[in-house]
CSV table of N, CA and C and ligand atoms in Angstrom, one decimal:
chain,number,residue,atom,x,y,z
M,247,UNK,N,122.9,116.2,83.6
M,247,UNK,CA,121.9,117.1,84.1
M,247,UNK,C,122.0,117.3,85.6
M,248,UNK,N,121.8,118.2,86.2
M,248,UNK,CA,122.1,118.3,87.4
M,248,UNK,C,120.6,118.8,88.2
M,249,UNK,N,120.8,118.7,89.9
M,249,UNK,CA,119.7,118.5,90.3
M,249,UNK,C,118.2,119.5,89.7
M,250,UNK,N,117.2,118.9,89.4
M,250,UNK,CA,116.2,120.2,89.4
M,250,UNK,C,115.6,121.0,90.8
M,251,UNK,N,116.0,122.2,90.5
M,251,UNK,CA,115.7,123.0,91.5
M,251,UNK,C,114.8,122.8,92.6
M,252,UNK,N,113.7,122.4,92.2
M,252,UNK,CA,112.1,122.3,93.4
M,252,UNK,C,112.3,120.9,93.5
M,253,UNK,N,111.3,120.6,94.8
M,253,UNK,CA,111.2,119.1,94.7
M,253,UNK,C,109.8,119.4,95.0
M,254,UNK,N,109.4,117.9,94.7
M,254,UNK,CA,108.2,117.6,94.7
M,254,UNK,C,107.6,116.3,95.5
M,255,UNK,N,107.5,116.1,96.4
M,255,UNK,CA,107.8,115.1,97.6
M,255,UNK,C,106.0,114.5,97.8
M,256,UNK,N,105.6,112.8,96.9
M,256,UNK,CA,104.2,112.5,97.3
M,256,UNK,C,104.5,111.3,98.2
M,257,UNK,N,103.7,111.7,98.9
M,257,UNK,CA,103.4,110.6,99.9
M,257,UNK,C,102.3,109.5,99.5
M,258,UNK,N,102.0,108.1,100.4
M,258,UNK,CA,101.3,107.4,99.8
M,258,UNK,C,100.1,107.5,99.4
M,259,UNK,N,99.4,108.3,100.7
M,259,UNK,CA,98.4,108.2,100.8
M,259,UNK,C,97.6,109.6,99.4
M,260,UNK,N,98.7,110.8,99.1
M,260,UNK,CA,98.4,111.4,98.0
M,260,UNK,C,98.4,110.9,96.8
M,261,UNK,N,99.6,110.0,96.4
M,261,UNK,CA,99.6,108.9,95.2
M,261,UNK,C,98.4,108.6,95.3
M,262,UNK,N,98.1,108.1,95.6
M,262,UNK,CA,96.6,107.1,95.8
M,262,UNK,C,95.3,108.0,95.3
M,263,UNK,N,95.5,109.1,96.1
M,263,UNK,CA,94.5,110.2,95.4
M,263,UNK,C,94.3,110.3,94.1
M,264,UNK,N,95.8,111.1,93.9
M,264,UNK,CA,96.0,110.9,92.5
M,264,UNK,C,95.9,110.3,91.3
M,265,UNK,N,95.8,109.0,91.4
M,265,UNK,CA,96.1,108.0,90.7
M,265,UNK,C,94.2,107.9,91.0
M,266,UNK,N,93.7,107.8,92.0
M,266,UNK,CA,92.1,107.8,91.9
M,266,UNK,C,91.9,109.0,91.1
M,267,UNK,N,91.9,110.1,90.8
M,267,UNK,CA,91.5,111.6,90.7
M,267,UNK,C,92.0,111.1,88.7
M,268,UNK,N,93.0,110.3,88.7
M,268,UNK,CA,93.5,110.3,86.7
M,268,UNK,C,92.2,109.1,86.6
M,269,UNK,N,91.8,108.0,87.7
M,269,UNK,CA,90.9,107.1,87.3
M,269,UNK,C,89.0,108.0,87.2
M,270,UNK,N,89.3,108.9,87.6
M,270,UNK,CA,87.4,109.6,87.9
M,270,UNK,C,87.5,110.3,86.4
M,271,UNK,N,88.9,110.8,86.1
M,271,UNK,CA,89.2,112.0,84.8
M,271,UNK,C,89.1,110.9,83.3
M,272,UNK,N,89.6,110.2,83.6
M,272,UNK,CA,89.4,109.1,82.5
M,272,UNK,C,88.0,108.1,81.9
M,273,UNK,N,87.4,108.2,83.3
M,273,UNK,CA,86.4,107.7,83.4
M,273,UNK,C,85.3,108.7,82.5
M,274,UNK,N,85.6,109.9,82.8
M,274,UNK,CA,84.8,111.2,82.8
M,274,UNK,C,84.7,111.5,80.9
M,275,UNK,N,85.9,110.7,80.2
M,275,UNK,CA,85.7,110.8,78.6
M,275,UNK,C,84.8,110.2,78.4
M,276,UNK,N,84.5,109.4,78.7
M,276,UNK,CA,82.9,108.8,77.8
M,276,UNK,C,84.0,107.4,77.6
M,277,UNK,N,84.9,107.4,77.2
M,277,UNK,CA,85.7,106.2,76.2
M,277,UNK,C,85.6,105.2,77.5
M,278,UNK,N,85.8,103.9,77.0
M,278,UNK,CA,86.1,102.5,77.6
M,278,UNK,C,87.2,102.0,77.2
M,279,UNK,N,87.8,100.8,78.2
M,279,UNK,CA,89.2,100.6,77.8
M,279,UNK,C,89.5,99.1,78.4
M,280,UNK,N,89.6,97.7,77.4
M,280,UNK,CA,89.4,96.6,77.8
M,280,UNK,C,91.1,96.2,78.3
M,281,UNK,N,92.1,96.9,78.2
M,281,UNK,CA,93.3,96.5,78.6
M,281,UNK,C,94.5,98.1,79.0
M,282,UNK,N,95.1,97.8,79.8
M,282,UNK,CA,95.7,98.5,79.8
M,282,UNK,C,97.5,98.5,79.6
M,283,UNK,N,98.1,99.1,79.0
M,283,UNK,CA,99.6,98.6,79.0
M,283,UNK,C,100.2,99.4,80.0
M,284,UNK,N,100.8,99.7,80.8
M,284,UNK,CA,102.0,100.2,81.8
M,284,UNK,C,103.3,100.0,81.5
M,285,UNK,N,103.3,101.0,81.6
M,285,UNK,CA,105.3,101.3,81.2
M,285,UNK,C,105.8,101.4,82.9
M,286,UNK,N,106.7,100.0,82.8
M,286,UNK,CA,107.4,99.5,83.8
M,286,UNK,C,108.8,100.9,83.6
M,287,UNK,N,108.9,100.9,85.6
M,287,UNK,CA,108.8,99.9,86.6
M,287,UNK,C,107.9,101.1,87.2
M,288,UNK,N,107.5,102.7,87.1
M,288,UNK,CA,106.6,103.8,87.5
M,288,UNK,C,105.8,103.3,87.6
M,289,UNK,N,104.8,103.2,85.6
M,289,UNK,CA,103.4,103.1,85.9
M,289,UNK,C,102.6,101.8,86.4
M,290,UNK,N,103.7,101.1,87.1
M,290,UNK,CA,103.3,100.2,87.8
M,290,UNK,C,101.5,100.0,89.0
M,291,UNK,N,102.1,101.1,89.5
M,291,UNK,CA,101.8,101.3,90.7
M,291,UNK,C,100.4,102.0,90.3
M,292,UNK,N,100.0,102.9,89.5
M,292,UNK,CA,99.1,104.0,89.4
M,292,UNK,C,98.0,102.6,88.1
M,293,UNK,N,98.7,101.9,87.6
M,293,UNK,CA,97.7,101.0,86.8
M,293,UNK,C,97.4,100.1,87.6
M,294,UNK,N,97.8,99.4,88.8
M,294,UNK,CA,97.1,98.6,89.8
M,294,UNK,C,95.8,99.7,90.1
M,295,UNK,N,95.6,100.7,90.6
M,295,UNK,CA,94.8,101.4,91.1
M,295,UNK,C,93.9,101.9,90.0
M,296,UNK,N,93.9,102.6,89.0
M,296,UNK,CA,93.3,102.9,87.9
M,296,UNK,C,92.6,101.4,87.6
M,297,UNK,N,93.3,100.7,87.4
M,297,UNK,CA,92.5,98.8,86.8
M,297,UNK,C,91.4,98.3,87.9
M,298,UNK,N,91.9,98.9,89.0
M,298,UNK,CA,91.1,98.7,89.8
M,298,UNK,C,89.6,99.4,89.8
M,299,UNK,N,90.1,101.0,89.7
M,299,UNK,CA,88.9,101.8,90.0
M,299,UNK,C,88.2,101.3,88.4
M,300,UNK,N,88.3,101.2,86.7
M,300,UNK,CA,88.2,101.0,86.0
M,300,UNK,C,87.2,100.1,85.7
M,301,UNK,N,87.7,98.7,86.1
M,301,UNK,CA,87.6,97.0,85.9
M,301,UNK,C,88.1,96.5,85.4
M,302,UNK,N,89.3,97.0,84.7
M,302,UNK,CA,90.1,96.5,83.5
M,302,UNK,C,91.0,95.4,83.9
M,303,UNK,N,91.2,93.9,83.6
M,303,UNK,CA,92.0,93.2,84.2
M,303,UNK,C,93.2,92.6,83.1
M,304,UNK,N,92.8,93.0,81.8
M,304,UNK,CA,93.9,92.6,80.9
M,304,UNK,C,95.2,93.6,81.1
M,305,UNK,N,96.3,93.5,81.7
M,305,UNK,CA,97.2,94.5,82.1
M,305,UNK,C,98.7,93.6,80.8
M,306,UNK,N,98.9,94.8,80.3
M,306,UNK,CA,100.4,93.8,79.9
M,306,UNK,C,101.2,95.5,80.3
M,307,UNK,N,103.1,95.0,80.2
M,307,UNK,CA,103.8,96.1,80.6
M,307,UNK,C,104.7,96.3,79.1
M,308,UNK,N,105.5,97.3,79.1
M,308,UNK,CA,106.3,98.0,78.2
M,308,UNK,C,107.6,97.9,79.1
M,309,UNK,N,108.9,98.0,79.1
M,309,UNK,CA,109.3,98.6,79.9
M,309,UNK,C,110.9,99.3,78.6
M,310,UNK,N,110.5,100.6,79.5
M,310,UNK,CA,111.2,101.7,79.0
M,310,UNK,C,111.8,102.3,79.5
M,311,UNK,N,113.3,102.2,79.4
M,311,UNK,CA,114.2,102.8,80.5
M,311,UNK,C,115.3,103.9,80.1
M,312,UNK,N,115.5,104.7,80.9
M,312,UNK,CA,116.0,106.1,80.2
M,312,UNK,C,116.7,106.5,81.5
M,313,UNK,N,116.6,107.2,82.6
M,313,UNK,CA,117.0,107.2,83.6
M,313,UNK,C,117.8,106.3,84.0
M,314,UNK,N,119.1,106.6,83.4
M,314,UNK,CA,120.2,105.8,84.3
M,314,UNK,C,120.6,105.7,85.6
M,315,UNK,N,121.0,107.1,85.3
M,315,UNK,CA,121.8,108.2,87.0
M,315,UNK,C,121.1,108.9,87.3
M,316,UNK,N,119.9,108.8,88.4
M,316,UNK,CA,119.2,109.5,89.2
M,316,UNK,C,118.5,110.1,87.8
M,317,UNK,N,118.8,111.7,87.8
M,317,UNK,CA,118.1,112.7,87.2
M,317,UNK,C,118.8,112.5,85.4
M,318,UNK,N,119.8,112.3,85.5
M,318,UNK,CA,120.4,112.4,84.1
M,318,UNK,C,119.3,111.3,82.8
M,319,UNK,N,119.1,111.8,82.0
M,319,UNK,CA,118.6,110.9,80.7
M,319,UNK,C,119.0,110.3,79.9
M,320,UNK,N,119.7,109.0,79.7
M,320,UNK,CA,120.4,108.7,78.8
M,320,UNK,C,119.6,108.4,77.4
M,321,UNK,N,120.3,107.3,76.7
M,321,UNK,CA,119.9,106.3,75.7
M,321,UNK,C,118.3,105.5,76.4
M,322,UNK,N,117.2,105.5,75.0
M,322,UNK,CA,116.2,104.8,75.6
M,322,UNK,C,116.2,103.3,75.4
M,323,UNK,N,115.9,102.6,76.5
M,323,UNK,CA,116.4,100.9,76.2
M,323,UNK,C,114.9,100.8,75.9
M,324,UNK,N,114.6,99.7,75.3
M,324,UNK,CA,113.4,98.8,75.2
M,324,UNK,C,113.7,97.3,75.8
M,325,UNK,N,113.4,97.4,77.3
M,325,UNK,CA,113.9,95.9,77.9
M,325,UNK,C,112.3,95.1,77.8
M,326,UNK,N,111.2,95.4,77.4
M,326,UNK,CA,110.5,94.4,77.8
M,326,UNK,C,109.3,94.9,76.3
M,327,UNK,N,108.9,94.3,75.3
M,327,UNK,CA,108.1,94.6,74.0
M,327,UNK,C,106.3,94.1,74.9
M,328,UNK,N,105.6,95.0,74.2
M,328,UNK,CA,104.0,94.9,74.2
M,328,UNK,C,104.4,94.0,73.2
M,329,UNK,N,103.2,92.6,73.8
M,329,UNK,CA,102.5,91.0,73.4
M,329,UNK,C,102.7,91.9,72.9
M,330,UNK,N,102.3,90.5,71.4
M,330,UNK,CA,101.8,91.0,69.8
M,330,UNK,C,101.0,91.1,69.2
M,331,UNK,N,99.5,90.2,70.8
M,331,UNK,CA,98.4,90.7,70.6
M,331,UNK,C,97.1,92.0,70.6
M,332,UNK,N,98.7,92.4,71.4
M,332,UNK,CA,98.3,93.8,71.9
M,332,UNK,C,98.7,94.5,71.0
M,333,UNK,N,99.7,94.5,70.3
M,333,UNK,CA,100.5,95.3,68.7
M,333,UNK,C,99.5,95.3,67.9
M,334,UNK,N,98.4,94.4,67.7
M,334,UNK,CA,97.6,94.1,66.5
M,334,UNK,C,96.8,94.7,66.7
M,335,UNK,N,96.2,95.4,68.0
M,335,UNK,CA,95.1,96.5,67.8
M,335,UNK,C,95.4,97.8,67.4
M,336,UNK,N,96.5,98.0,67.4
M,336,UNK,CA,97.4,99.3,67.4
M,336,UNK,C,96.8,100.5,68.5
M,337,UNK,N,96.5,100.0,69.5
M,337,UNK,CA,96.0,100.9,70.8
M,337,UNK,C,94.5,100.6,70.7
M,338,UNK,N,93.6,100.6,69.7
M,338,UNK,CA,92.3,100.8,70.0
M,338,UNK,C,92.0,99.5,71.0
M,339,UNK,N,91.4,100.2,72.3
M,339,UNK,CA,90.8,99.6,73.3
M,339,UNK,C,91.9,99.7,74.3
M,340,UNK,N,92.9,100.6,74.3
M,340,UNK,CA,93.9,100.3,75.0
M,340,UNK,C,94.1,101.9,75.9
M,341,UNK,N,94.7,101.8,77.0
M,341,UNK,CA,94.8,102.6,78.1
M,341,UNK,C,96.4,102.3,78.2
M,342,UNK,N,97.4,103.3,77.9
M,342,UNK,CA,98.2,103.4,78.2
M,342,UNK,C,99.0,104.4,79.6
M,343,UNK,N,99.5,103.6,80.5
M,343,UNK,CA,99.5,104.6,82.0
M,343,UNK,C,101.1,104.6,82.5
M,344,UNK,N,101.2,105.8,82.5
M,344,UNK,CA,102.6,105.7,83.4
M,344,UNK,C,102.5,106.8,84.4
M,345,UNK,N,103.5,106.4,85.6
M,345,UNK,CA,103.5,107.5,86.8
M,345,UNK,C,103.8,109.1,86.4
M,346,UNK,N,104.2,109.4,85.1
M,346,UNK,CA,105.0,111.0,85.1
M,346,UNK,C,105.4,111.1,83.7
M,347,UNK,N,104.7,112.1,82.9
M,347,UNK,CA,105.8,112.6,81.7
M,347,UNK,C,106.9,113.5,82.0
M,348,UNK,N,107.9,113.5,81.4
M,348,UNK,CA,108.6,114.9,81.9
M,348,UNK,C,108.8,115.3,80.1
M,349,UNK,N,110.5,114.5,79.7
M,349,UNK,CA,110.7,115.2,78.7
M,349,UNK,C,109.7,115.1,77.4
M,350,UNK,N,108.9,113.6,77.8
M,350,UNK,CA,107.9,113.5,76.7
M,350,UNK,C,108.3,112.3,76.0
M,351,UNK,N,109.8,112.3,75.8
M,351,UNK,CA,110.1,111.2,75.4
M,351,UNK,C,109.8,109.6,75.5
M,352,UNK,N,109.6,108.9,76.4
M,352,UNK,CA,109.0,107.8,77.3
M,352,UNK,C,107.6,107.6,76.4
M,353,UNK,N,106.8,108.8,76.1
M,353,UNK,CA,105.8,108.7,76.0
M,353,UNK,C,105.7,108.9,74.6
M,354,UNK,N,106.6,109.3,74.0
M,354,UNK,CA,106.5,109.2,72.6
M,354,UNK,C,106.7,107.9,71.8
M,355,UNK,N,107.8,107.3,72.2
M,355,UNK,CA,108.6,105.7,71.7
M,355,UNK,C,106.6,104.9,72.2
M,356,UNK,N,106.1,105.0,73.3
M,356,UNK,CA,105.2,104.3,73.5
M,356,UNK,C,103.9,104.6,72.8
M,357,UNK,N,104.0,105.6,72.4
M,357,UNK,CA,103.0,106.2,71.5
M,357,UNK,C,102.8,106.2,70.0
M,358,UNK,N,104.1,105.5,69.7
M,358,UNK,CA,104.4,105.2,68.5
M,358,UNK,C,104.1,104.1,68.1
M,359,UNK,N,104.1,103.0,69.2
M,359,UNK,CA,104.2,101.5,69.3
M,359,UNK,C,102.2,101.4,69.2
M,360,UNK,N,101.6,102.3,70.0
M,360,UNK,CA,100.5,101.9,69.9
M,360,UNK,C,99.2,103.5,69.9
M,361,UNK,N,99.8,103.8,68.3
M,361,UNK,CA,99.1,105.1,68.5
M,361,UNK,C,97.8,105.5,68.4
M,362,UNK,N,96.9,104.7,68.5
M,362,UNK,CA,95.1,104.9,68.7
M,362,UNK,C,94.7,104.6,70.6
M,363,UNK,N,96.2,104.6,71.1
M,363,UNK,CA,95.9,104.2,72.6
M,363,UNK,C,95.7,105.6,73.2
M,364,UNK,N,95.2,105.3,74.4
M,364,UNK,CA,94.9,106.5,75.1
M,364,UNK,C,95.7,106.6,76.3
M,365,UNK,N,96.5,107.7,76.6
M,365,UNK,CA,97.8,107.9,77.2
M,365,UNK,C,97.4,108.8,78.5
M,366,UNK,N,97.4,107.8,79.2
M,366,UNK,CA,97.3,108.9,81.0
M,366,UNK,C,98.5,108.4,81.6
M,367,UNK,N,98.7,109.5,82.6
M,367,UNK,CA,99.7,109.9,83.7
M,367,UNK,C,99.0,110.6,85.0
M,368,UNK,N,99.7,110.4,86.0
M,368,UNK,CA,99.4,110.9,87.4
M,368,UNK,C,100.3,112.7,86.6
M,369,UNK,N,101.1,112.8,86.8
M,369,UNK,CA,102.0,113.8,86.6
M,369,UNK,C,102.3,114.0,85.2
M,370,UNK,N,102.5,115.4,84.9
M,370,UNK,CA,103.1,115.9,83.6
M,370,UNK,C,103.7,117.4,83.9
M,371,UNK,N,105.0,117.1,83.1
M,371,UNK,CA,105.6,118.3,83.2
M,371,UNK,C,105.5,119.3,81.8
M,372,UNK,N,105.6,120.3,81.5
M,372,UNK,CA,105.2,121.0,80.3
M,372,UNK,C,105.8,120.4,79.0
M,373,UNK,N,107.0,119.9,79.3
M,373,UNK,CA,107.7,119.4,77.9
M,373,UNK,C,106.5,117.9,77.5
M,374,UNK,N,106.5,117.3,78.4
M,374,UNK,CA,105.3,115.8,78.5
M,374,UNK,C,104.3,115.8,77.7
M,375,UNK,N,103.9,117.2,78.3
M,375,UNK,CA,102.1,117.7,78.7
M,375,UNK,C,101.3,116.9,77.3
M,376,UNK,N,102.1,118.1,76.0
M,376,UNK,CA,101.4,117.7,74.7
M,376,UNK,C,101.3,116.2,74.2
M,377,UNK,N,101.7,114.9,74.9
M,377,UNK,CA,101.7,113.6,74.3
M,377,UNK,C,100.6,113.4,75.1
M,378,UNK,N,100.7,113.7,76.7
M,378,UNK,CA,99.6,112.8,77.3
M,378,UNK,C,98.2,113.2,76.6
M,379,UNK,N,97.3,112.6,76.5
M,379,UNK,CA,95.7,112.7,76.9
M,379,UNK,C,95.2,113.0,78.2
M,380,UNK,N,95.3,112.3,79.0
M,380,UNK,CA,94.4,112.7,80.3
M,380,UNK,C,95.7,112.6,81.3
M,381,UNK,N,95.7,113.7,82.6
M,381,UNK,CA,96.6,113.4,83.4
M,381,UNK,C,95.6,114.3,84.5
M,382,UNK,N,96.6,114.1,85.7
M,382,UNK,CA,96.3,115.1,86.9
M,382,UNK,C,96.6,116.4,87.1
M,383,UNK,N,97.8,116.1,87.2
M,383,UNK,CA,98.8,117.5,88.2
M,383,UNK,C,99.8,118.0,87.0
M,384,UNK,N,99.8,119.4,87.1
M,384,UNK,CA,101.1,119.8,86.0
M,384,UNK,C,102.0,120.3,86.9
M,385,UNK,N,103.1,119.8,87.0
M,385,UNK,CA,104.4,120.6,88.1
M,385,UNK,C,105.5,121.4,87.1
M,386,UNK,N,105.8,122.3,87.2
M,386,UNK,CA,107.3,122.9,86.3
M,386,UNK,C,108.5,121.6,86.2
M,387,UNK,N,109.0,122.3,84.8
M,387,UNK,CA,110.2,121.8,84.2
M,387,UNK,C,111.2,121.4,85.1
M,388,UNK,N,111.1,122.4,86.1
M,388,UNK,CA,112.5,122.7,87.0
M,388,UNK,C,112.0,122.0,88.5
M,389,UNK,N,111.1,120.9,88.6
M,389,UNK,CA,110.7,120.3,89.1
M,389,UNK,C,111.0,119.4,89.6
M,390,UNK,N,111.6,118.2,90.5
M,390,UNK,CA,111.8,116.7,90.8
M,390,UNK,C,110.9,116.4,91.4
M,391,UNK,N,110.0,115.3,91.1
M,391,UNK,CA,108.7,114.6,91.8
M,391,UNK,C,109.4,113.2,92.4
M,392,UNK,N,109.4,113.2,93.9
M,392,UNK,CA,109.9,112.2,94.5
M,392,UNK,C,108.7,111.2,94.6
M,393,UNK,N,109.1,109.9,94.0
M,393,UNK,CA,107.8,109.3,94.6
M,393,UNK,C,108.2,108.0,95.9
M,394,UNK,N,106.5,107.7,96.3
M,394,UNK,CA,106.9,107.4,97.8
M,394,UNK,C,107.4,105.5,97.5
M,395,UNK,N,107.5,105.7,96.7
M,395,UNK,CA,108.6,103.9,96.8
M,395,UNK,C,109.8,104.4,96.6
M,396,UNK,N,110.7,105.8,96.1
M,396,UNK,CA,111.8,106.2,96.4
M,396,UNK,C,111.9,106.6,97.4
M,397,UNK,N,111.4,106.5,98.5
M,397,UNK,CA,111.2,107.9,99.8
M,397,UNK,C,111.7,106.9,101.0
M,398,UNK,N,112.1,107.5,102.1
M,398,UNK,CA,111.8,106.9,103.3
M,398,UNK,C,112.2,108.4,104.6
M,399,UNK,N,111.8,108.0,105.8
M,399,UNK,CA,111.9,109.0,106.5
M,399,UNK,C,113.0,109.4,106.9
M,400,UNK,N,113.6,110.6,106.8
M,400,UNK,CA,114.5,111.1,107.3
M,400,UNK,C,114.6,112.4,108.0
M,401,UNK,N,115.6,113.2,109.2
M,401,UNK,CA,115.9,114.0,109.8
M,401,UNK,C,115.1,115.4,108.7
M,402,UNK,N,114.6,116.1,109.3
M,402,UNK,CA,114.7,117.0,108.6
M,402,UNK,C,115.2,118.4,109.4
M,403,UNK,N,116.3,119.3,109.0
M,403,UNK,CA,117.2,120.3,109.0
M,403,UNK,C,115.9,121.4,109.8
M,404,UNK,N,115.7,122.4,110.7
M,404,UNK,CA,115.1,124.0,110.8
M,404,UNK,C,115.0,124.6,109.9
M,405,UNK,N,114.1,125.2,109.3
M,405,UNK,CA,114.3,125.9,108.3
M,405,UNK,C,114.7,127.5,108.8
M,406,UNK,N,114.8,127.7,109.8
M,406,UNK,CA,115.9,128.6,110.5
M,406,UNK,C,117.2,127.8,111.6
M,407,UNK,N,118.3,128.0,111.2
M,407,UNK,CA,119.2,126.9,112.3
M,407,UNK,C,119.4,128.1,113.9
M,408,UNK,N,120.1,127.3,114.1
M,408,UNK,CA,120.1,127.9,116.2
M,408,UNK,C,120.2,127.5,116.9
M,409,UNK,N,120.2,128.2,118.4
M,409,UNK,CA,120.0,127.4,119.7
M,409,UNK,C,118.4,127.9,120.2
M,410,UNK,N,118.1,128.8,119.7
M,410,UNK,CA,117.2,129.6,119.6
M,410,UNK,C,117.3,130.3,121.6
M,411,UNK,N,116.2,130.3,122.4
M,411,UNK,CA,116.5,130.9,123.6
M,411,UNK,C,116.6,132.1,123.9
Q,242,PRP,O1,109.1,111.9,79.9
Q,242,PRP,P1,110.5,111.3,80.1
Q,242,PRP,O2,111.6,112.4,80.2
Q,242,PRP,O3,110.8,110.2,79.1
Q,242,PRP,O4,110.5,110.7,81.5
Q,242,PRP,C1,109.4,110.0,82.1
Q,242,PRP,C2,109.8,108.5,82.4
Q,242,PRP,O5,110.9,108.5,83.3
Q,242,PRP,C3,110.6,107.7,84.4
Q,242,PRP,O6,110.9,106.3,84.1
Q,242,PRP,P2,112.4,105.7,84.2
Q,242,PRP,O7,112.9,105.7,82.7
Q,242,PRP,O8,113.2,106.5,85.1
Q,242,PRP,O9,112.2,104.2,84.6
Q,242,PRP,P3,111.4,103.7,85.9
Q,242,PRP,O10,109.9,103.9,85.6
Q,242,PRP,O11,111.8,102.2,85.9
Q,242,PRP,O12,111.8,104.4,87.1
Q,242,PRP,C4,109.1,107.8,84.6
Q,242,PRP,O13,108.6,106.7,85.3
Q,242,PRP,C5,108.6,107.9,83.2
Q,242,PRP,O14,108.4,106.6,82.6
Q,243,MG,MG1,109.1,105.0,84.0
């Protein structure tokens, strides 16, 4: 796959928003949620803050890896299985959170694993969209969302070049 066209560049202090704004929208179902699972190593970050705004302190992780090379998609690994006490609710009471759907995929394999859970994301892209339940922000297909633990500061180019004068 090659690069996607747009970028999408969050900073910390937006993440944060974000990830508050999926915790006010989740809040806002009526539902309750005594645990939450995170699909490592994204939804890391956005379920500290959600658990936080929540109260939820039972956290277990998934981890689901697909993303080999940057942008490309490969094979999906299952490196890390949901306890088995968390298997045995089959989601009910469960808050499922990751940083970003895109192809949907990620969120399907975990959705299968615990399908009465309730699936948020900061980000969804249109292919995603239909798995999640509650999210924030919809960006295009043709999108890259940089996030700020990938990020650091660098030069940035004119967007006219010159000597100008
Ligand atoms: O909807 P999909 O096309 O399946 O893509 C979404 C998934 O891809 C990224 O994870 P990645 O597999 O890159 O691992 P990471 O969270 O460890 O970065 C992202 O954090 C989502 O979990
Ligand atoms: Mg991920």
């Amino acid at each position: 796959m090659s690069l996607p066209e747009k970028a999408f560049p969050v900073s910390w202090d937006q993440f944060h928003r974000d990830a508050r704004a999926l915790s006010w929208r989740l809040s806002g179902t009526g539902q309750s949620w005594d645990t939450i699972v995170c699909i490592t190593r994204g939804g890391l970050v956005p379920a500290a803050i959600v658990a936080r705004e929540l109260n939820i302190r039972r956290i277990d992780t998934v981890s689901v890896a697909s993303y080999h090379d940057y942008t490309s998609q490969g094979d999906m690994q299952i490196l890390k299985e949901i306890s088995p006490d968390i298997m045995e609710t089959e989601g009910n009471g469960v808050l499922i959170v990751d940083d970003l759907t895109d192809t949907g995929k990620t969120a399907a394999i975990v959705r299968a694993m615990l399908p009465k859970g309730h699936f948020g994301t900061v980000y969804a892209k249109p292919k995603g969209r239909p798995l999640v339940d509650t999210f924030v922000t919809e960006v295009s297909q043709d999108t890259w969302i940089y996030f700020p633990w990938d990020l650091g500061f660098a030069y940035q180019e004119p967007i006219t070049k010159g000597h100008g004068g």
